[in-house]
Amino acid sequence: PIAQRYWFPSPGKVTSIKGFDDYKDNKDVLLLEIRLEVGDLVTSINSHPKRAGVVITKGKTIRSAIELAEKIVRNIKIETN
């Protein structure tokens, strides 16, 4: 079972991205991609390519895959101002 989730930061200039390194080597993370860097401008997200990032996780159950993906989205912070 796998789960996929995305980041939708608030519009503004990216001031920091925190927590990425905490998950990049997790064996249950199949894909972890943040498509922004500090200094980038986040505009209104109105299409798939404008999402700030994606995570795909696996688990023994669909519930465990979902829980991990949602935990990662909560814990990797893309801050804007």
JSON list of C-alpha atoms in Angstrom, two decimals:
[
{"chain": "A", "resi": 1, "resn": "PRO", "atom": "CA", "xyz": [0.00, 0.00, 0.00]},
{"chain": "A", "resi": 2, "resn": "ILE", "atom": "CA", "xyz": [1.14, 3.54, -0.80]},
{"chain": "A", "resi": 3, "resn": "ALA", "atom": "CA", "xyz": [-0.03, 7.08, -0.09]},
{"chain": "A", "resi": 4, "resn": "GLN", "atom": "CA", "xyz": [0.69, 10.37, -1.82]},
{"chain": "A", "resi": 5, "resn": "ARG", "atom": "CA", "xyz": [0.41, 13.85, -0.33]},
{"chain": "A", "resi": 6, "resn": "TYR", "atom": "CA", "xyz": [1.42, 17.39, -1.35]},
{"chain": "A", "resi": 7, "resn": "TRP", "atom": "CA", "xyz": [2.53, 20.73, 0.10]},
{"chain": "A", "resi": 8, "resn": "PHE", "atom": "CA", "xyz": [0.46, 23.89, -0.41]},
{"chain": "A", "resi": 9, "resn": "PRO", "atom": "CA", "xyz": [2.32, 26.72, 1.36]},
{"chain": "A", "resi": 10, "resn": "SER", "atom": "CA", "xyz": [0.86, 30.17, 1.80]},
{"chain": "A", "resi": 11, "resn": "PRO", "atom": "CA", "xyz": [1.61, 32.67, -0.96]},
{"chain": "A", "resi": 12, "resn": "GLY", "atom": "CA", "xyz": [4.69, 34.80, -0.40]},
{"chain": "A", "resi": 13, "resn": "LYS", "atom": "CA", "xyz": [8.46, 34.55, -0.50]},
{"chain": "A", "resi": 14, "resn": "VAL", "atom": "CA", "xyz": [9.92, 31.29, 0.88]},
{"chain": "A", "resi": 15, "resn": "THR", "atom": "CA", "xyz": [11.92, 32.17, 3.99]},
{"chain": "A", "resi": 16, "resn": "SER", "atom": "CA", "xyz": [12.78, 28.66, 5.19]},
{"chain": "A", "resi": 17, "resn": "ILE", "atom": "CA", "xyz": [12.25, 24.96, 4.58]},
{"chain": "A", "resi": 18, "resn": "LYS", "atom": "CA", "xyz": [12.62, 22.88, 7.73]},
{"chain": "A", "resi": 19, "resn": "GLY", "atom": "CA", "xyz": [12.51, 19.15, 8.41]},
{"chain": "A", "resi": 20, "resn": "PHE", "atom": "CA", "xyz": [13.35, 17.73, 4.97]},
{"chain": "A", "resi": 21, "resn": "ASP", "atom": "CA", "xyz": [16.51, 15.97, 6.14]},
{"chain": "A", "resi": 22, "resn": "ASP", "atom": "CA", "xyz": [14.55, 14.17, 8.87]},
{"chain": "A", "resi": 23, "resn": "TYR", "atom": "CA", "xyz": [12.75, 12.02, 6.26]},
{"chain": "A", "resi": 24, "resn": "LYS", "atom": "CA", "xyz": [14.91, 11.83, 3.12]},
{"chain": "A", "resi": 25, "resn": "ASP", "atom": "CA", "xyz": [16.51, 8.50, 4.16]},
{"chain": "A", "resi": 26, "resn": "ASN", "atom": "CA", "xyz": [13.37, 6.84, 5.58]},
{"chain": "A", "resi": 27, "resn": "LYS", "atom": "CA", "xyz": [12.99, 3.36, 4.05]},
{"chain": "A", "resi": 28, "resn": "ASP", "atom": "CA", "xyz": [9.21, 3.83, 3.78]},
{"chain": "A", "resi": 29, "resn": "VAL", "atom": "CA", "xyz": [9.53, 7.03, 1.73]},
{"chain": "A", "resi": 30, "resn": "LEU", "atom": "CA", "xyz": [9.46, 6.20, -1.98]},
{"chain": "A", "resi": 31, "resn": "LEU", "atom": "CA", "xyz": [9.60, 9.82, -3.17]},
{"chain": "A", "resi": 32, "resn": "LEU", "atom": "CA", "xyz": [10.21, 13.05, -1.30]},
{"chain": "A", "resi": 33, "resn": "GLU", "atom": "CA", "xyz": [10.47, 16.18, -3.38]},
{"chain": "A", "resi": 34, "resn": "ILE", "atom": "CA", "xyz": [10.28, 19.85, -2.44]},
{"chain": "A", "resi": 35, "resn": "ARG", "atom": "CA", "xyz": [10.14, 21.97, -5.59]},
{"chain": "A", "resi": 36, "resn": "LEU", "atom": "CA", "xyz": [10.97, 25.28, -3.94]},
{"chain": "A", "resi": 37, "resn": "GLU", "atom": "CA", "xyz": [14.07, 26.90, -2.52]},
{"chain": "A", "resi": 38, "resn": "VAL", "atom": "CA", "xyz": [14.50, 29.72, -0.03]},
{"chain": "A", "resi": 39, "resn": "GLY", "atom": "CA", "xyz": [13.90, 32.96, -1.91]},
{"chain": "A", "resi": 40, "resn": "ASP", "atom": "CA", "xyz": [11.37, 31.52, -4.38]},
{"chain": "A", "resi": 41, "resn": "LEU", "atom": "CA", "xyz": [8.00, 33.20, -4.70]},
{"chain": "A", "resi": 42, "resn": "VAL", "atom": "CA", "xyz": [4.88, 31.14, -3.99]},
{"chain": "A", "resi": 43, "resn": "THR", "atom": "CA", "xyz": [1.83, 32.32, -5.90]},
{"chain": "A", "resi": 44, "resn": "SER", "atom": "CA", "xyz": [-1.72, 31.03, -5.83]},
{"chain": "A", "resi": 45, "resn": "ILE", "atom": "CA", "xyz": [-1.69, 27.24, -6.35]},
{"chain": "A", "resi": 46, "resn": "ASN", "atom": "CA", "xyz": [-4.23, 26.67, -9.09]},
{"chain": "A", "resi": 47, "resn": "SER", "atom": "CA", "xyz": [-2.70, 23.73, -11.00]},
{"chain": "A", "resi": 48, "resn": "HIS", "atom": "CA", "xyz": [-0.82, 20.51, -10.30]},
{"chain": "A", "resi": 49, "resn": "PRO", "atom": "CA", "xyz": [2.62, 21.84, -11.34]},
{"chain": "A", "resi": 50, "resn": "LYS", "atom": "CA", "xyz": [2.37, 24.70, -8.83]},
{"chain": "A", "resi": 51, "resn": "ARG", "atom": "CA", "xyz": [2.25, 22.37, -5.81]},
{"chain": "A", "resi": 52, "resn": "ALA", "atom": "CA", "xyz": [5.34, 22.93, -3.69]},
{"chain": "A", "resi": 53, "resn": "GLY", "atom": "CA", "xyz": [6.26, 19.28, -3.31]},
{"chain": "A", "resi": 54, "resn": "VAL", "atom": "CA", "xyz": [5.16, 15.68, -3.10]},
{"chain": "A", "resi": 55, "resn": "VAL", "atom": "CA", "xyz": [5.73, 12.71, -0.82]},
{"chain": "A", "resi": 56, "resn": "ILE", "atom": "CA", "xyz": [4.91, 9.08, -1.60]},
{"chain": "A", "resi": 57, "resn": "THR", "atom": "CA", "xyz": [5.13, 6.58, 1.24]},
{"chain": "A", "resi": 58, "resn": "LYS", "atom": "CA", "xyz": [4.60, 2.86, 1.68]},
{"chain": "A", "resi": 59, "resn": "GLY", "atom": "CA", "xyz": [3.40, 0.84, 4.63]},
{"chain": "A", "resi": 60, "resn": "LYS", "atom": "CA", "xyz": [2.22, -2.56, 5.76]},
{"chain": "A", "resi": 61, "resn": "THR", "atom": "CA", "xyz": [-1.32, -1.18, 5.59]},
{"chain": "A", "resi": 62, "resn": "ILE", "atom": "CA", "xyz": [-2.90, 1.70, 3.71]},
{"chain": "A", "resi": 63, "resn": "ARG", "atom": "CA", "xyz": [-3.54, 3.37, 7.06]},
{"chain": "A", "resi": 64, "resn": "SER", "atom": "CA", "xyz": [0.16, 3.25, 8.01]},
{"chain": "A", "resi": 65, "resn": "ALA", "atom": "CA", "xyz": [1.20, 4.63, 4.60]},
{"chain": "A", "resi": 66, "resn": "ILE", "atom": "CA", "xyz": [-1.32, 7.49, 4.92]},
{"chain": "A", "resi": 67, "resn": "GLU", "atom": "CA", "xyz": [-0.29, 8.28, 8.48]},
{"chain": "A", "resi": 68, "resn": "LEU", "atom": "CA", "xyz": [3.38, 8.50, 7.51]},
{"chain": "A", "resi": 69, "resn": "ALA", "atom": "CA", "xyz": [2.69, 10.71, 4.47]},
{"chain": "A", "resi": 70, "resn": "GLU", "atom": "CA", "xyz": [0.52, 13.06, 6.52]},
{"chain": "A", "resi": 71, "resn": "LYS", "atom": "CA", "xyz": [3.09, 13.19, 9.33]},
{"chain": "A", "resi": 72, "resn": "ILE", "atom": "CA", "xyz": [5.79, 14.16, 6.85]},
{"chain": "A", "resi": 73, "resn": "VAL", "atom": "CA", "xyz": [3.62, 16.92, 5.33]},
{"chain": "A", "resi": 74, "resn": "ARG", "atom": "CA", "xyz": [2.93, 18.26, 8.83]},
{"chain": "A", "resi": 75, "resn": "ASN", "atom": "CA", "xyz": [6.57, 18.15, 9.87]},
{"chain": "A", "resi": 76, "resn": "ILE", "atom": "CA", "xyz": [8.29, 19.56, 6.81]},
{"chain": "A", "resi": 77, "resn": "LYS", "atom": "CA", "xyz": [7.58, 23.26, 7.10]},
{"chain": "A", "resi": 78, "resn": "ILE", "atom": "CA", "xyz": [7.72, 25.61, 4.11]},
{"chain": "A", "resi": 79, "resn": "GLU", "atom": "CA", "xyz": [7.57, 29.08, 5.63]},
{"chain": "A", "resi": 80, "resn": "THR", "atom": "CA", "xyz": [6.67, 32.16, 3.60]},
{"chain": "A", "resi": 81, "resn": "ASN", "atom": "CA", "xyz": [6.14, 35.84, 4.30]}
]
